[in-house]
CSV table of C-alpha atoms in Angstrom, one decimal:
chain,number,residue,atom,x,y,z
A,1,UNK,CA,-29.0,22.5,2.0
A,2,UNK,CA,-27.2,25.4,3.8
A,3,UNK,CA,-25.9,23.0,6.5
A,4,UNK,CA,-29.2,23.1,8.4
A,5,UNK,CA,-29.6,20.3,11.0
A,6,UNK,CA,-32.9,18.6,11.4
A,7,UNK,CA,-35.1,20.0,14.2
A,8,UNK,CA,-36.2,17.4,16.7
A,9,UNK,CA,-39.2,18.2,19.0
A,10,UNK,CA,-38.4,17.6,22.7
A,11,UNK,CA,-41.3,18.8,24.9
A,12,UNK,CA,-40.4,19.7,28.5
A,13,UNK,CA,-42.0,17.5,31.1
A,14,UNK,CA,-43.0,18.9,34.4
A,15,UNK,CA,-42.3,16.8,37.5
A,16,UNK,CA,-45.2,16.8,39.9
A,17,UNK,CA,-44.2,17.5,43.4
A,18,UNK,CA,-47.0,17.0,46.0
A,19,UNK,CA,-45.4,17.6,49.3
A,20,UNK,CA,-42.6,19.8,50.7
A,21,UNK,CA,-39.1,18.1,50.7
A,22,UNK,CA,-40.4,15.3,48.4
A,23,UNK,CA,-37.8,16.3,45.9
A,24,UNK,CA,-34.7,18.5,46.2
A,25,UNK,CA,-32.1,19.7,43.8
A,26,UNK,CA,-28.4,19.6,44.7
A,27,UNK,CA,-25.8,21.7,43.0
A,28,UNK,CA,-22.1,21.5,43.6
A,29,UNK,CA,-20.1,24.6,42.6
A,30,UNK,CA,-16.4,23.6,42.8
A,31,UNK,CA,-13.2,25.3,41.8
A,32,UNK,CA,-13.8,28.7,43.2
A,33,UNK,CA,-10.9,30.8,44.5
A,34,UNK,CA,-9.8,29.5,47.9
A,35,UNK,CA,-11.0,31.6,50.9
A,36,UNK,CA,-8.6,32.4,53.8
A,37,UNK,CA,-10.5,29.6,55.8
A,38,UNK,CA,-9.7,27.1,53.0
A,39,UNK,CA,-13.1,26.7,51.4
A,40,UNK,CA,-13.0,25.9,47.7
A,41,UNK,CA,-16.7,25.2,46.8
A,42,UNK,CA,-20.3,25.7,47.6
A,43,UNK,CA,-23.0,23.0,48.0
A,44,UNK,CA,-26.4,24.5,47.1
A,45,UNK,CA,-29.6,22.6,48.0
A,46,UNK,CA,-32.9,23.9,46.8
A,47,UNK,CA,-36.5,22.8,47.4
A,48,UNK,CA,-38.7,23.5,44.4
A,49,UNK,CA,-42.1,23.7,46.1
A,50,UNK,CA,-41.2,26.4,48.7
A,51,UNK,CA,-38.3,27.7,46.6
A,52,UNK,CA,-36.1,27.7,49.7
A,53,UNK,CA,-32.3,27.4,49.3
A,54,UNK,CA,-29.5,26.3,51.6
A,55,UNK,CA,-25.8,27.0,50.8
A,56,UNK,CA,-22.9,25.3,52.6
A,57,UNK,CA,-19.2,26.1,52.2
A,58,UNK,CA,-17.1,23.0,51.2
A,59,UNK,CA,-13.5,22.4,52.1
A,60,UNK,CA,-12.9,19.3,50.1
A,61,UNK,CA,-15.0,17.0,47.9
A,62,UNK,CA,-14.9,14.5,50.7
A,63,UNK,CA,-16.9,16.9,52.9
A,64,UNK,CA,-19.9,16.8,50.5
A,65,UNK,CA,-21.3,13.5,51.9
A,66,UNK,CA,-20.9,14.7,55.5
A,67,UNK,CA,-22.7,18.0,54.6
A,68,UNK,CA,-25.6,16.1,52.9
A,69,UNK,CA,-26.0,13.9,56.0
A,70,UNK,CA,-26.1,16.9,58.3
A,71,UNK,CA,-28.7,18.6,56.0
A,72,UNK,CA,-30.8,15.4,56.0
A,73,UNK,CA,-30.8,15.2,59.8
A,74,UNK,CA,-31.6,18.9,60.1
A,75,UNK,CA,-34.5,18.7,57.7
A,76,UNK,CA,-36.1,15.7,59.5
A,77,UNK,CA,-36.1,17.7,62.8
A,78,UNK,CA,-37.6,20.8,61.1
A,79,UNK,CA,-40.3,18.7,59.5
A,80,UNK,CA,-41.2,17.0,62.7
A,81,UNK,CA,-41.2,20.2,64.7
A,82,UNK,CA,-43.2,22.2,62.1
A,83,UNK,CA,-45.8,19.6,61.1
A,84,UNK,CA,-46.6,17.9,64.4
A,85,UNK,CA,-47.3,21.1,66.3
A,86,UNK,CA,-50.5,21.6,64.4
A,87,UNK,CA,-52.0,18.4,65.8
A,88,UNK,CA,-51.6,19.2,69.5
A,89,UNK,CA,-54.8,20.0,71.4
């Protein structure tokens, strides 16, 4: 009656994150107006536990994989540098 659709209950489920960089979110924003340097998109990476975000300008969609590899190498060095210094005597 009155074109009402049946309501279905879908409770939200929280994903437990125990350590920093255990889980990240990646967003690709593509199709922006081209800049004078030729960039057409933004790759946004966020870490939910610290709420830190990194943004990278993207020239082509083929550059996304290279950018993610650079991010991964950078994060490994930051983790090693930040978390191993506390164990030095």
